[in-house]
Short mmCIF file of C-alpha atoms in Angstrom, two decimals:
data_model
loop_
_atom_site.label_atom_id
_atom_site.label_comp_id
_atom_site.label_asym_id
_atom_site.label_seq_id
_atom_site.Cartn_x
_atom_site.Cartn_y
_atom_site.Cartn_z
CA MET A 1 23.48 4.24 9.13
CA THR A 2 24.15 2.11 12.17
CA ALA A 3 26.21 -1.05 12.33
CA THR A 4 24.41 -4.38 12.24
CA SER A 5 23.72 -5.70 15.72
CA ALA A 6 25.47 -8.80 17.02
CA ALA A 7 22.15 -10.71 16.84
CA LEU A 8 22.26 -10.37 13.04
CA THR A 9 25.85 -11.53 12.66
CA PRO A 10 26.06 -15.23 11.81
CA PRO A 11 28.16 -17.29 14.25
CA ALA A 12 31.54 -18.56 13.09
CA ASP A 13 30.19 -22.07 12.52
CA ALA A 14 27.28 -20.95 10.29
CA VAL A 15 27.20 -22.53 6.84
CA ALA A 16 26.71 -21.08 3.39
CA PRO A 17 23.11 -21.33 2.16
CA THR A 18 22.23 -24.04 -0.34
CA ARG A 19 19.52 -23.54 -2.93
CA HIS A 20 17.02 -26.40 -2.79
CA PRO A 21 16.93 -28.54 -5.96
CA ASP A 22 13.16 -27.94 -6.25
CA ALA A 23 13.45 -24.15 -5.85
CA PRO A 24 11.95 -21.99 -8.59
CA ALA A 25 14.36 -21.39 -11.49
CA PRO A 26 16.19 -18.05 -11.77
CA GLY A 27 13.85 -15.45 -13.27
CA GLU A 28 10.71 -17.39 -12.31
CA PRO A 29 8.02 -15.37 -10.49
CA LEU A 30 7.47 -16.56 -6.92
CA GLY A 31 3.84 -15.50 -6.73
CA SER A 32 1.85 -14.91 -3.60
CA HIS A 33 2.04 -17.43 -0.79
CA TYR A 34 -1.37 -16.28 0.50
CA GLY A 35 -3.93 -14.07 -1.26
CA HIS A 36 -4.60 -11.99 1.87
CA CYS A 37 -0.92 -11.31 2.67
CA PHE A 38 -0.41 -7.54 2.94
CA GLY A 39 2.98 -7.81 1.24
CA CYS A 40 2.38 -10.12 -1.72
CA GLY A 41 -1.32 -10.98 -1.80
CA ASP A 42 -3.63 -9.87 -4.58
CA GLY A 43 -6.59 -9.91 -2.16
CA GLN A 44 -5.36 -6.81 -0.33
CA PRO A 45 -6.58 -3.68 -2.15
CA HIS A 46 -4.11 -1.42 -0.29
CA GLY A 47 -1.32 -4.00 0.03
CA LEU A 48 2.11 -3.81 -1.55
CA HIS A 49 1.41 -6.38 -4.28
CA LEU A 50 5.14 -7.07 -4.19
CA ASP A 51 6.30 -8.96 -7.27
CA ALA A 52 9.27 -11.23 -6.39
CA ARG A 53 11.35 -13.40 -8.71
CA ALA A 54 13.93 -16.06 -8.02
CA GLY A 55 17.50 -14.98 -8.68
CA GLU A 56 20.76 -16.87 -9.03
CA GLY A 57 21.98 -18.83 -6.02
CA VAL A 58 19.94 -17.94 -2.96
CA THR A 59 18.83 -14.48 -4.10
CA VAL A 60 15.59 -12.81 -5.13
CA THR A 61 14.63 -9.58 -6.82
CA ALA A 62 11.35 -7.79 -6.23
CA GLU A 63 9.52 -4.59 -7.06
CA PHE A 64 6.65 -2.63 -5.65
CA THR A 65 5.18 0.73 -6.56
CA VAL A 66 4.55 3.18 -3.73
CA THR A 67 0.93 4.35 -4.01
CA PRO A 68 -0.90 7.14 -2.17
CA ASP A 69 -2.18 4.41 0.21
CA HIS A 70 1.42 3.84 1.37
CA GLN A 71 2.10 7.44 2.51
CA GLY A 72 3.49 8.56 5.84
CA ALA A 73 4.47 12.18 5.33
CA PRO A 74 2.65 13.89 2.45
CA GLY A 75 3.90 12.46 -0.82
CA LEU A 76 6.39 10.06 0.80
CA ALA A 77 6.30 6.36 1.60
CA HIS A 78 5.69 5.46 5.24
CA GLY A 79 8.81 3.95 6.85
CA GLY A 80 6.81 0.99 8.13
CA VAL A 81 5.63 0.22 4.60
CA LEU A 82 9.24 0.30 3.37
CA ALA A 83 10.26 -2.04 6.22
CA THR A 84 7.38 -4.32 5.21
CA ALA A 85 8.65 -4.39 1.61
CA LEU A 86 12.10 -5.41 2.84
CA ASP A 87 10.62 -8.03 5.18
CA GLU A 88 8.48 -9.47 2.38
CA THR A 89 11.50 -9.62 0.05
CA LEU A 90 13.58 -11.34 2.73
CA GLY A 91 10.74 -13.77 3.46
CA SER A 92 10.59 -14.67 -0.23
CA LEU A 93 14.09 -16.11 0.06
CA ASN A 94 12.67 -19.03 2.02
CA TRP A 95 11.07 -20.32 -1.23
CA LEU A 96 14.60 -20.97 -2.47
CA LEU A 97 15.52 -22.97 0.64
CA ARG A 98 12.09 -24.69 0.68
CA VAL A 99 11.62 -24.10 4.41
CA ILE A 100 8.83 -22.63 6.50
CA ALA A 101 10.28 -19.66 8.36
CA VAL A 102 9.19 -16.48 10.11
CA THR A 103 10.93 -13.22 10.82
CA GLY A 104 12.83 -13.39 14.10
CA ARG A 105 14.57 -10.02 13.89
CA LEU A 106 14.64 -7.25 11.30
CA GLU A 107 16.85 -4.17 11.40
CA THR A 108 16.17 -1.49 8.83
CA ASP A 109 18.21 1.54 7.77
CA PHE A 110 16.47 4.40 5.95
CA ARG A 111 18.88 6.30 3.71
CA ARG A 112 16.67 8.52 1.54
CA PRO A 113 13.00 9.42 1.15
CA VAL A 114 10.92 7.37 -1.28
CA PRO A 115 8.24 9.47 -3.02
CA VAL A 116 4.76 8.25 -3.92
CA GLY A 117 4.83 6.88 -7.47
CA THR A 118 8.31 5.43 -7.07
CA VAL A 119 9.03 1.85 -8.07
CA LEU A 120 11.22 0.39 -5.33
CA HIS A 121 13.67 -2.19 -6.72
CA LEU A 122 14.54 -4.76 -4.06
CA GLN A 123 17.26 -7.38 -3.89
CA GLY A 124 17.66 -9.95 -1.14
CA GLU A 125 20.03 -12.79 -0.39
CA VAL A 126 20.58 -15.42 2.25
CA THR A 127 24.08 -15.01 3.66
CA ALA A 128 24.29 -17.91 6.14
CA VAL A 129 22.36 -20.67 7.90
CA HIS A 130 22.90 -21.85 11.46
CA GLY A 131 20.56 -24.52 12.76
CA ARG A 132 17.02 -23.10 12.45
CA LYS A 133 18.32 -19.54 11.88
CA ILE A 134 18.53 -18.07 8.38
CA TYR A 135 20.61 -14.87 8.04
CA SER A 136 19.77 -12.55 5.16
CA THR A 137 20.16 -9.02 3.83
CA ALA A 138 18.21 -6.82 1.39
CA THR A 139 18.38 -3.42 -0.27
CA GLY A 140 15.73 -1.22 -1.84
CA ARG A 141 16.82 1.13 -4.63
CA VAL A 142 15.11 3.98 -6.41
CA GLY A 143 15.50 4.90 -10.07
CA GLY A 144 16.24 1.33 -11.18
CA PRO A 145 17.92 -1.85 -9.97
CA ASP A 146 21.29 -0.07 -9.91
CA GLY A 147 19.96 3.22 -8.52
CA PRO A 148 20.86 4.69 -5.15
CA VAL A 149 19.98 2.70 -2.04
CA ALA A 150 16.97 4.17 -0.25
CA VAL A 151 16.47 1.44 2.38
CA ARG A 152 18.30 -1.66 3.52
CA ALA A 153 17.78 -4.37 6.10
CA ASP A 154 19.41 -7.33 7.76
CA ALA A 155 17.30 -10.12 9.21
CA VAL A 156 17.23 -13.44 10.95
CA PHE A 157 14.43 -15.81 10.01
CA VAL A 158 13.64 -18.82 12.17
CA GLU A 159 12.50 -22.12 10.68
CA VAL A 160 9.18 -23.29 12.15
CA LYS A 161 6.74 -26.16 11.68
CA VAL A 162 3.32 -25.61 10.07
CA GLU A 163 1.77 -25.93 13.54
CA HIS A 164 3.15 -22.47 14.30
CA PHE A 165 0.44 -21.02 12.05
CA ILE A 166 -2.29 -23.49 12.93
CA ASP A 167 -1.80 -22.97 16.68
CA ASN A 168 -1.45 -19.18 16.54
CA GLY A 169 -3.51 -17.96 13.57
CA ARG A 170 -7.10 -16.82 13.80
CA PRO A 171 -9.20 -19.98 13.45
CA GLU A 172 -11.46 -18.60 10.68
CA GLU A 173 -8.53 -17.87 8.36
CA ILE A 174 -6.76 -21.12 9.19
CA GLU A 175 -9.93 -23.12 8.45
CA ALA A 176 -10.53 -21.20 5.21
CA ALA A 177 -6.96 -21.79 4.04
CA MET A 178 -7.06 -25.47 4.99
CA SER A 179 -10.43 -25.94 3.26
CA ASP A 180 -9.35 -24.38 -0.03
CA PRO A 181 -10.09 -26.96 -2.76
CA ASP A 182 -7.02 -25.75 -4.69
CA GLN A 183 -4.23 -27.95 -3.29
CA VAL A 184 -1.49 -25.63 -4.49
CA ARG A 185 -3.02 -22.55 -2.83
CA ARG A 186 -3.68 -24.55 0.32
CA ALA A 187 -0.06 -25.71 0.54
CA ARG A 188 1.40 -22.31 -0.31
CA ALA A 189 -0.57 -20.56 2.43
CA PHE A 190 1.49 -22.46 4.98
CA GLU A 191 4.73 -23.12 3.10
CA VAL A 192 6.37 -19.77 3.57
CA ASN A 193 5.09 -16.93 5.69
CA PRO A 194 7.33 -13.95 6.08
#
């Protein structure tokens, strides 16, 4: 495993994260922010269908089962899929801060292979906030929430305005999301996007 790069080390004047008063309660499922999200959406037949829950403080837990669709080498999870699971878990933390943020940098360490059929148990936490930057870390374990670490990551998320998605997303999807008659789904599509 390599050391975390300087870009992922919070500056000395960073502050401790504060859970938003309207954040989901500990144990509450976070649900999908967008049905077509590869990480958490139920509209992706080969997606991760990651199931995240709010934890204590500014933490989340999540799980996903590695399917044959997630293979790299025969019978093993693709490293990019594992990095996506970590990124999705880290992105879920933004629900607890109630900010719109995107991944600015993600560094992943792969410690052990993850076979197809494995349930990957993920834990993430925000470690510091500095201006628009949100520093966080996550681990993925096999064999249970206390099992050996298979993958881990450190990340910096950057707070953005909703215009980030409107100005840069494909117009058809933006229009469809903005036209959704379900106000909750419409808002969630743009609230948090890892």
